[in-house]
């Protein structure tokens, strides 16, 4: 919290004073060494409290080079064509470079305070990008030696673009820091600008993130150093003397050349006995520094509370949105993989604390939390169901680690692996760990064997010889895949052949190698312990985060718990608790059983009700059908009585007239015979219409259209009326009720007869259409005599016509103008034909 307060104060001060002025350093009581490097040649003066002038400017290193404006001069370590490119330029504490102990610096040469804290910094400018450097690395400041016991540290830039600090004690590398140089943003690495590079150690051995790496582009507007990463030293640096050098390493084994020169400019190298604050550098002016120091004196920082905090929860390897404090994380039904990432509060020294965790509700056993990089083995059964898992964690450095993987030996590691009965596949994940874990891990000769047959390797291509582009960093070994937020961390390393590697300098990303294989053998009943082995070289710097993973967590209510316990005589504890709830499937919830019973009763009642309604609909359909038949029978009887009966009566009367007049009045008899013939034809036509109306095969719209067309032509045959028929060709074969088509046909016929009777010689049009939504449209028009609709007409023809269509549920509109003709428009909604009831 106090660091945040200082950062806020820095911003407030900068807002008042404006951008800081960048000036060379002035020595203070904490400045152990300060080389401005402004001299034209050796010796280069040391303005620190323990001065050691630099005497050896060798192999083409050149003084008096252009510096950052206002800083006097700089030194170039970019080799000339005629220089020693094999070893490269260097600046030493001794006049000559030598192999062995003779080129050690003279005592005293302190590089840290009494508590082990230090700050090492320099201004640097690249002539070429790190990836294009001819050397293996780009050393800024080093204190290395050919004698193993004298090695201390190397501060440098790695070719992949990492800023690296390596603490070396004898043959061991104890932690360190590794961070990726910015590739974009205001501090992106380039060959044009000057940068301030610094490493700061606070002296608290084994405290998580006790080492910080800074990379800041020089320029107006910088208020604090730009931190790009953190690391951890598990022990203070050694206080022995070693070969001190700037721009290269003084460690030269005979004729072997490490080629670690810095291809560019270096200036203003300072080593301090304290962990300097992020504002205590050259790009912040002195007045602002003094003001911030005064703020710290008035409110000195308090020791951090002993506690832990949850960073994130991953569900199925996807980050979950954490609920407000005190509320559980609620997940849907099913089996879930849960990964909890948590850490100590800032400033806590976690080294003496043993961290254990559990998922209360899943089991009462406490397990250690995983730190560093991990290898996870999952045993899968039928349907890829998870049976069990085992995690192997890697932290620190492997035996014999020598600064980098290429110069370090591969160490054999063997672990027991219990494989349950029923295992069919194994899934392996080799992970760079939590986001803030950094370092290198190289694996080769992976083997899985039964303990009864240790010589038989069941893991295909454990030496990583097969795959795609296996001679390149981006290669893909056979049966392996990359995953993670930065897959480039997972690489193919060229050791003594291809190997599987993780090179992680990203403090906010991670990567994984994964592989799933058939086991190929059947474990013994009850399960069997196999032998898992591989060769490895590693230097893993765990971050502040820890991880606990739980697979196939079933529905229920749980609490993730973590506890850290210190040792006697002053035990200290820190704890963390986080509730989580996985909802049960609907059928397992308390309310499901009574609801299912109620639903069953309701469903049964609905079934009975549906059956009752079905029977009722059946009876109603039968009644409707019976009524329809009765209406048709009544209509047919009425038509036969009204129409056919009348016509038969006319025939009888005409026949009796013929009989009486045939002897006495032959001329009148002949007239009655003509009347008799006409009545007979009318009777035949009426019979045809009646037969058509009652024939079920004519109960379709297309048959109705054909019938009306024939009727219209018959009516106007031998008449002075010219008829035009306009009936759509694409009328669908829609089924009609017989009464509907009968009444509709009679209405059209009546309208056509009216034209024949009253319109006089003219042109007539009969149109028939099926409109949208099943509306049948008919229009009968003429350009004859017409009439005035406002004058009452003799007879009930028009009234009956309107009543007929009203009975059909339609409309009848008559429009007429004297001398201009008449138009009759009929619209009827086609009725649905009731289905026959099922037996």
Coordinates of N, CA and C in Angstrom, one line a residue, residues 340-518:
X340 N -7.2 -22.8 -8.7 CA -7.2 -21.6 -7.9 C -5.8 -21.0 -7.9
X341 N -5.6 -19.8 -8.3 CA -4.4 -19.1 -8.3 C -4.4 -18.0 -7.1
X342 N -3.5 -18.1 -6.2 CA -3.5 -17.3 -5.0 C -2.1 -16.9 -4.7
X343 N -1.9 -15.9 -3.8 CA -0.6 -15.5 -3.4 C -0.6 -14.8 -2.1
X344 N 0.6 -14.6 -1.5 CA 0.7 -13.8 -0.3 C 0.6 -12.4 -0.6
X345 N 0.2 -11.6 0.4 CA 0.1 -10.2 0.2 C 1.5 -9.6 0.0
X346 N 1.6 -8.5 -0.8 CA 2.9 -8.0 -1.1 C 3.8 -7.8 0.1
X347 N 5.1 -8.2 -0.1 CA 6.1 -8.0 0.9 C 6.3 -9.1 1.9
X348 N 5.4 -10.1 1.9 CA 5.5 -11.3 2.8 C 6.7 -12.2 2.4
X349 N 7.5 -12.5 3.3 CA 8.6 -13.5 3.1 C 8.0 -14.9 3.2
X350 N 7.7 -15.5 2.1 CA 7.0 -16.8 2.0 C 7.9 -18.0 2.2
X351 N 9.2 -17.7 2.2 CA 10.1 -18.9 2.2 C 10.0 -19.8 3.4
X352 N 9.9 -19.2 4.6 CA 9.7 -20.1 5.8 C 8.3 -20.7 6.0
X353 N 7.4 -20.3 5.2 CA 6.0 -20.7 5.3 C 5.7 -21.9 4.5
X354 N 5.1 -22.9 5.1 CA 4.6 -24.1 4.4 C 3.2 -23.9 4.0
X355 N 2.9 -24.0 2.7 CA 1.5 -23.7 2.2 C 0.8 -25.0 1.9
X356 N -0.3 -25.1 2.5 CA -1.2 -26.3 2.2 C -2.6 -25.8 1.8
X357 N -3.3 -26.6 1.1 CA -4.6 -26.2 0.7 C -5.5 -27.4 0.5
X358 N -6.8 -27.2 0.5 CA -7.8 -28.2 0.3 C -9.1 -27.6 -0.2
X359 N -10.0 -28.4 -0.7 CA -11.3 -28.0 -1.2 C -12.3 -28.7 -0.2
X360 N -12.7 -27.9 0.8 CA -13.5 -28.5 1.9 C -14.9 -28.9 1.3
X361 N -15.3 -30.0 1.6 CA -16.5 -30.6 1.0 C -16.2 -31.7 0.0
X362 N -14.9 -31.6 -0.6 CA -14.5 -32.6 -1.5 C -13.6 -33.6 -0.8
X363 N -12.9 -33.2 0.3 CA -12.0 -34.0 1.1 C -11.4 -33.2 2.2
X364 N -11.0 -33.9 3.2 CA -10.4 -33.2 4.4 C -8.9 -33.1 4.3
X365 N -8.3 -33.8 3.4 CA -6.9 -33.9 3.3 C -6.3 -32.6 2.8
X366 N -5.2 -32.1 3.4 CA -4.5 -30.9 3.0 C -3.3 -31.3 2.0
X367 N -3.2 -30.6 0.9 CA -2.1 -30.9 -0.1 C -1.3 -29.7 -0.3
X368 N 0.0 -29.9 -0.6 CA 0.9 -28.7 -0.9 C 0.4 -28.0 -2.2
X369 N 0.5 -26.7 -2.2 CA 0.3 -25.9 -3.4 C 1.4 -26.0 -4.3
X370 N 1.1 -26.0 -5.6 CA 2.1 -26.1 -6.7 C 2.7 -24.7 -7.0
X371 N 4.1 -24.7 -7.1 CA 4.7 -23.4 -7.5 C 5.7 -23.8 -8.6
X372 N 6.0 -22.8 -9.4 CA 7.0 -23.0 -10.5 C 6.3 -23.7 -11.7
X373 N 7.2 -24.3 -12.5 CA 6.7 -25.0 -13.7 C 6.2 -26.4 -13.3
X374 N 5.3 -27.0 -14.0 CA 4.7 -28.2 -13.6 C 4.6 -29.2 -14.8
X375 N 4.6 -30.5 -14.4 CA 4.3 -31.6 -15.4 C 3.1 -32.3 -14.7
X376 N 2.0 -32.3 -15.4 CA 0.7 -32.9 -14.9 C 0.4 -34.1 -15.7
X377 N 0.1 -35.3 -15.1 CA -0.3 -36.5 -15.7 C -1.7 -36.8 -15.3
X378 N -2.6 -37.0 -16.3 CA -4.0 -37.3 -16.0 C -4.2 -38.7 -16.6
X379 N -4.8 -39.6 -15.8 CA -5.2 -40.9 -16.2 C -6.7 -40.9 -16.6
X380 N -7.0 -41.3 -17.9 CA -8.3 -41.3 -18.4 C -8.8 -42.7 -18.6
X381 N -10.1 -42.9 -18.3 CA -10.8 -44.2 -18.5 C -11.7 -44.1 -19.7
X382 N -12.7 -45.0 -19.7 CA -13.7 -45.0 -20.8 C -14.3 -43.7 -21.0
X383 N -14.5 -43.3 -22.2 CA -15.1 -42.0 -22.5 C -14.3 -40.8 -22.0
X384 N -13.0 -41.0 -21.8 CA -12.0 -40.0 -21.4 C -12.4 -39.4 -20.0
X385 N -13.0 -40.3 -19.2 CA -13.3 -39.9 -17.8 C -12.1 -39.8 -17.0
X386 N -11.9 -38.8 -16.2 CA -10.7 -38.7 -15.4 C -10.7 -39.6 -14.2
X387 N -9.7 -40.4 -14.1 CA -9.6 -41.4 -13.0 C -8.7 -40.8 -11.8
X388 N -7.6 -40.2 -12.2 CA -6.7 -39.6 -11.2 C -5.7 -38.7 -11.9
X389 N -5.0 -38.0 -11.1 CA -4.0 -37.1 -11.7 C -2.8 -37.0 -10.7
X390 N -1.6 -36.6 -11.3 CA -0.4 -36.4 -10.5 C 0.3 -35.2 -11.1
X391 N 0.8 -34.4 -10.2 CA 1.5 -33.1 -10.6 C 2.9 -33.2 -10.1
X392 N 3.9 -32.9 -10.9 CA 5.3 -32.8 -10.5 C 5.7 -31.3 -10.7
X393 N 6.1 -30.7 -9.7 CA 6.5 -29.3 -9.7 C 8.0 -29.1 -9.8
X394 N 8.4 -28.0 -10.5 CA 9.9 -27.8 -10.7 C 10.1 -26.3 -10.3
X395 N 11.0 -26.1 -9.3 CA 11.5 -24.7 -9.0 C 13.0 -24.7 -8.7
X396 N 13.5 -23.6 -8.7 CA 15.0 -23.5 -8.4 C 15.8 -23.8 -9.7
X397 N 16.9 -24.4 -9.5 CA 17.8 -24.7 -10.6 C 18.2 -26.2 -10.5
X398 N 18.5 -26.8 -11.6 CA 18.9 -28.2 -11.6 C 20.4 -28.3 -11.2
X399 N 20.8 -29.5 -10.9 CA 22.2 -29.7 -10.4 C 23.1 -29.4 -11.6
X400 N 24.1 -28.6 -11.3 CA 25.1 -28.2 -12.3 C 24.7 -27.1 -13.3
X401 N 23.6 -26.4 -13.0 CA 23.1 -25.4 -13.9 C 24.2 -24.3 -14.1
X402 N 24.5 -24.0 -15.3 CA 25.5 -23.1 -15.7 C 25.0 -21.9 -16.5
X403 N 24.3 -21.0 -15.9 CA 23.9 -19.8 -16.6 C 22.8 -20.0 -17.6
X404 N 23.0 -20.9 -18.6 CA 22.0 -21.2 -19.6 C 21.9 -22.7 -19.8
X405 N 20.9 -23.1 -20.6 CA 20.6 -24.5 -20.7 C 21.7 -25.2 -21.6
X406 N 22.2 -24.5 -22.6 CA 23.2 -25.1 -23.5 C 24.4 -25.6 -22.7
X407 N 24.8 -24.8 -21.7 CA 26.1 -25.2 -21.0 C 25.8 -26.0 -19.8
X408 N 24.6 -26.4 -19.5 CA 24.2 -27.1 -18.3 C 24.0 -28.6 -18.6
X409 N 24.3 -29.4 -17.7 CA 24.1 -30.9 -17.9 C 22.6 -31.3 -17.7
X410 N 22.2 -32.3 -18.4 CA 20.9 -32.8 -18.3 C 20.9 -33.8 -17.1
X411 N 20.0 -33.7 -16.2 CA 20.0 -34.5 -15.0 C 18.8 -35.5 -15.0
X412 N 19.1 -36.7 -14.7 CA 18.1 -37.8 -14.7 C 17.1 -37.6 -13.5
X413 N 15.8 -37.8 -13.8 CA 14.8 -37.7 -12.8 C 13.8 -38.9 -12.9
X414 N 13.5 -39.5 -11.9 CA 12.6 -40.7 -11.9 C 11.6 -40.5 -10.8
X415 N 10.3 -40.7 -11.2 CA 9.2 -40.6 -10.3 C 8.2 -41.8 -10.4
X416 N 7.7 -42.2 -9.3 CA 6.6 -43.2 -9.4 C 5.3 -42.6 -9.8
X417 N 4.6 -43.4 -10.6 CA 3.3 -42.9 -11.2 C 2.3 -44.0 -11.0
X418 N 1.3 -43.8 -10.2 CA 0.2 -44.8 -10.0 C -0.8 -44.6 -11.1
X419 N -1.1 -45.7 -11.8 CA -2.1 -45.7 -12.9 C -3.2 -46.7 -12.5
X420 N -4.4 -46.2 -12.3 CA -5.5 -47.0 -11.8 C -5.9 -48.1 -12.8
X421 N -6.6 -49.1 -12.3 CA -7.2 -50.1 -13.2 C -8.3 -49.4 -14.1
X422 N -8.4 -49.7 -15.3 CA -9.3 -49.1 -16.2 C -8.8 -47.9 -17.0
X423 N -7.5 -47.6 -16.8 CA -6.9 -46.5 -17.5 C -6.7 -46.9 -19.0
X424 N -7.2 -46.1 -19.9 CA -7.0 -46.3 -21.3 C -6.1 -45.3 -22.0
X425 N -6.1 -44.1 -21.5 CA -5.2 -43.0 -22.0 C -4.6 -42.3 -20.9
X426 N -3.5 -41.6 -21.3 CA -2.8 -40.7 -20.4 C -2.7 -39.3 -21.1
X427 N -3.0 -38.3 -20.4 CA -2.9 -36.9 -20.9 C -1.8 -36.2 -20.1
X428 N -0.8 -35.6 -20.8 CA 0.3 -34.9 -20.2 C 0.3 -33.5 -20.5
X429 N 0.5 -32.6 -19.5 CA 0.6 -31.2 -19.7 C 1.8 -30.7 -19.0
X430 N 2.7 -30.1 -19.8 CA 4.0 -29.5 -19.3 C 3.8 -28.0 -19.3
X431 N 3.7 -27.3 -18.2 CA 3.2 -25.9 -18.2 C 4.3 -25.0 -17.6
X432 N 4.3 -23.8 -18.1 CA 5.3 -22.8 -17.5 C 4.7 -22.2 -16.2
X433 N 3.6 -22.7 -15.7 CA 3.1 -22.4 -14.4 C 2.2 -21.1 -14.5
X434 N 2.1 -20.5 -13.3 CA 1.3 -19.3 -13.2 C 1.9 -18.2 -14.1
X435 N 1.2 -17.1 -14.3 CA 1.6 -16.1 -15.2 C 3.0 -15.5 -14.8
X436 N 3.2 -15.3 -13.5 CA 4.4 -14.6 -13.1 C 5.6 -15.5 -12.8
X437 N 5.4 -16.8 -13.2 CA 6.6 -17.7 -13.1 C 7.4 -17.5 -14.3
X438 N 8.8 -17.4 -14.2 CA 9.7 -17.3 -15.3 C 10.8 -18.3 -15.2
X439 N 11.6 -18.4 -16.2 CA 12.7 -19.3 -16.2 C 12.8 -20.2 -17.4
X440 N 13.6 -21.3 -17.3 CA 13.8 -22.2 -18.4 C 13.7 -23.6 -17.9
X441 N 13.0 -24.5 -18.7 CA 12.9 -25.9 -18.3 C 13.0 -26.7 -19.6
X442 N 14.0 -27.6 -19.7 CA 14.3 -28.4 -20.9 C 14.1 -29.9 -20.5
X443 N 13.4 -30.6 -21.3 CA 13.1 -32.0 -21.0 C 13.5 -32.9 -22.2
X444 N 14.1 -34.1 -21.9 CA 14.4 -35.0 -22.9 C 14.3 -36.4 -22.4
X445 N 14.3 -37.4 -23.3 CA 14.3 -38.8 -23.0 C 13.2 -39.2 -22.0
X446 N 11.9 -38.7 -22.3 CA 10.8 -39.0 -21.5 C 10.4 -40.5 -21.7
X447 N 10.3 -41.2 -20.5 CA 10.0 -42.6 -20.6 C 9.0 -43.0 -19.5
X448 N 8.1 -44.0 -19.9 CA 7.1 -44.5 -19.0 C 7.2 -46.0 -19.1
X449 N 7.4 -46.7 -18.0 CA 7.6 -48.2 -18.0 C 7.0 -48.8 -16.8
X450 N 6.6 -50.1 -17.0 CA 6.1 -50.8 -15.9 C 7.3 -51.2 -14.9
X451 N 7.0 -51.1 -13.6 CA 8.1 -51.4 -12.7 C 8.6 -52.9 -12.9
X452 N 7.8 -53.8 -13.4 CA 8.2 -55.1 -13.7 C 9.0 -55.3 -15.0
X453 N 9.0 -54.2 -15.8 CA 9.8 -54.3 -17.1 C 10.3 -52.9 -17.3
X454 N 11.3 -52.4 -16.5 CA 11.7 -51.0 -16.6 C 12.4 -50.7 -17.9
X455 N 12.9 -51.7 -18.6 CA 13.6 -51.4 -19.9 C 12.7 -51.2 -21.0
X456 N 11.5 -51.5 -20.9 CA 10.5 -51.3 -22.0 C 9.8 -49.9 -21.9
X457 N 10.1 -49.0 -22.8 CA 9.5 -47.7 -22.8 C 8.2 -47.7 -23.5
X458 N 7.1 -47.4 -22.8 CA 5.8 -47.4 -23.4 C 5.5 -46.0 -24.0
X459 N 6.3 -45.1 -23.9 CA 6.1 -43.7 -24.4 C 6.8 -43.6 -25.7
X460 N 6.0 -43.5 -26.8 CA 6.6 -43.3 -28.2 C 7.3 -42.0 -28.3
X461 N 8.5 -42.1 -28.9 CA 9.3 -40.9 -29.3 C 9.6 -40.1 -28.1
X462 N 10.0 -40.7 -27.0 CA 10.4 -39.9 -25.8 C 11.6 -39.1 -26.0
X463 N 12.4 -39.3 -27.1 CA 13.5 -38.5 -27.4 C 13.3 -37.3 -28.3
X464 N 12.0 -37.2 -28.7 CA 11.6 -36.0 -29.5 C 12.3 -35.9 -30.8
X465 N 12.5 -37.1 -31.5 CA 13.2 -37.1 -32.8 C 12.3 -36.9 -33.9
X466 N 11.0 -37.2 -33.8 CA 10.0 -37.1 -34.8 C 9.1 -35.9 -34.7
X467 N 8.6 -35.4 -35.8 CA 7.7 -34.3 -35.8 C 8.0 -33.3 -36.9
X468 N 7.5 -32.2 -36.9 CA 7.6 -31.2 -37.9 C 8.6 -30.1 -37.5
X469 N 9.6 -29.8 -38.4 CA 10.6 -28.7 -38.2 C 11.3 -28.9 -36.9
X470 N 11.7 -30.1 -36.6 CA 12.4 -30.3 -35.3 C 13.7 -29.7 -35.2
X471 N 14.3 -29.1 -36.2 CA 15.5 -28.3 -36.1 C 15.3 -26.8 -35.9
X472 N 14.0 -26.4 -35.6 CA 13.7 -25.0 -35.4 C 13.0 -24.9 -34.1
X473 N 13.1 -23.6 -33.5 CA 12.4 -23.3 -32.2 C 10.9 -23.6 -32.3
X474 N 10.3 -23.3 -33.5 CA 8.9 -23.4 -33.7 C 8.4 -24.8 -34.1
X475 N 9.3 -25.8 -34.0 CA 8.9 -27.1 -34.4 C 7.8 -27.7 -33.5
X476 N 7.2 -28.8 -34.0 CA 6.2 -29.5 -33.2 C 6.5 -31.0 -33.2
X477 N 6.9 -31.5 -32.0 CA 7.1 -32.9 -31.9 C 5.9 -33.8 -32.1
X478 N 6.1 -35.0 -32.5 CA 5.1 -35.9 -32.8 C 4.1 -36.1 -31.6
X479 N 2.8 -35.9 -31.8 CA 1.8 -36.1 -30.8 C 1.7 -35.0 -29.8
X480 N 2.4 -33.9 -30.0 CA 2.4 -32.8 -29.0 C 1.8 -31.5 -29.6
X481 N 1.2 -30.7 -28.8 CA 0.6 -29.5 -29.2 C 0.9 -28.3 -28.2
X482 N 0.9 -27.1 -28.8 CA 1.1 -25.9 -27.9 C -0.2 -25.3 -27.5
X483 N -0.2 -24.8 -26.3 CA -1.4 -24.1 -25.8 C -0.9 -22.9 -24.9
X484 N -1.8 -22.1 -24.5 CA -1.5 -21.0 -23.6 C -1.7 -19.6 -24.2
X485 N -1.5 -18.6 -23.3 CA -1.7 -17.2 -23.8 C -0.5 -16.7 -24.6
X486 N 0.6 -17.4 -24.5 CA 1.8 -17.0 -25.3 C 2.5 -18.3 -25.7
X487 N 1.9 -19.0 -26.8 CA 2.5 -20.3 -27.2 C 3.9 -20.3 -27.5
X488 N 4.5 -19.1 -27.9 CA 5.9 -19.1 -28.2 C 6.9 -19.4 -27.1
X489 N 6.4 -19.4 -25.9 CA 7.2 -19.8 -24.7 C 7.5 -21.3 -24.8
X490 N 6.6 -22.1 -25.4 CA 6.9 -23.5 -25.6 C 7.8 -23.7 -26.9
X491 N 9.0 -24.2 -26.8 CA 9.9 -24.2 -27.9 C 10.5 -25.6 -28.0
X492 N 11.1 -25.9 -29.2 CA 11.9 -27.0 -29.4 C 13.4 -26.6 -29.2
X493 N 14.1 -27.1 -28.2 CA 15.4 -26.7 -27.8 C 16.4 -27.7 -28.5
X494 N 17.5 -27.2 -28.9 CA 18.6 -28.0 -29.5 C 19.7 -28.2 -28.5
X495 N 19.6 -29.3 -27.8 CA 20.6 -29.6 -26.8 C 21.6 -30.6 -27.5
X496 N 21.5 -31.9 -27.1 CA 22.2 -32.9 -27.9 C 21.3 -33.6 -28.8
X497 N 20.5 -32.7 -29.5 CA 19.4 -33.2 -30.3 C 18.2 -32.4 -29.9
X498 N 17.0 -32.6 -30.5 CA 15.8 -31.9 -30.2 C 15.3 -32.2 -28.8
X499 N 14.9 -31.3 -28.0 CA 14.3 -31.5 -26.7 C 13.1 -30.6 -26.5
X500 N 12.3 -30.9 -25.6 CA 11.1 -30.1 -25.3 C 11.5 -29.0 -24.3
X501 N 11.1 -27.8 -24.6 CA 11.6 -26.7 -23.7 C 10.5 -25.7 -23.4
X502 N 10.6 -25.0 -22.3 CA 9.8 -23.8 -21.9 C 10.8 -22.7 -21.6
X503 N 10.7 -21.6 -22.3 CA 11.6 -20.5 -22.0 C 10.7 -19.3 -21.8
X504 N 10.5 -19.0 -20.5 CA 9.4 -18.0 -20.1 C 10.0 -16.8 -19.5
X505 N 9.9 -15.7 -20.2 CA 10.3 -14.4 -19.6 C 9.1 -13.5 -19.5
X506 N 7.9 -14.0 -19.9 CA 6.7 -13.2 -19.9 C 6.1 -13.3 -18.4
X507 N 5.9 -12.1 -17.8 CA 5.4 -12.0 -16.4 C 3.9 -12.0 -16.4
X508 N 3.3 -12.0 -17.5 CA 1.8 -12.0 -17.5 C 1.2 -13.0 -18.4
X509 N 2.0 -13.9 -18.9 CA 1.5 -15.0 -19.9 C 2.1 -16.3 -19.5
X510 N 1.6 -17.4 -20.2 CA 2.1 -18.7 -19.9 C 1.9 -19.5 -21.2
X511 N 2.5 -20.7 -21.2 CA 2.4 -21.6 -22.3 C 2.4 -23.1 -21.8
X512 N 1.9 -24.0 -22.6 CA 1.9 -25.4 -22.3 C 2.3 -26.3 -23.5
X513 N 2.9 -27.4 -23.2 CA 3.0 -28.5 -24.1 C 2.0 -29.6 -23.6
X514 N 1.2 -30.1 -24.5 CA 0.2 -31.2 -24.1 C 0.3 -32.3 -25.1
X515 N 0.0 -33.5 -24.6 CA 0.0 -34.7 -25.4 C -1.0 -35.7 -24.8
X516 N -1.8 -36.4 -25.6 CA -2.7 -37.5 -25.2 C -2.3 -38.7 -25.9
X517 N -2.1 -39.8 -25.2 CA -1.7 -41.1 -25.8 C -2.5 -42.2 -25.2
X518 N -2.6 -43.3 -26.1 CA -3.2 -44.5 -25.6 C -2.1 -45.2 -24.7

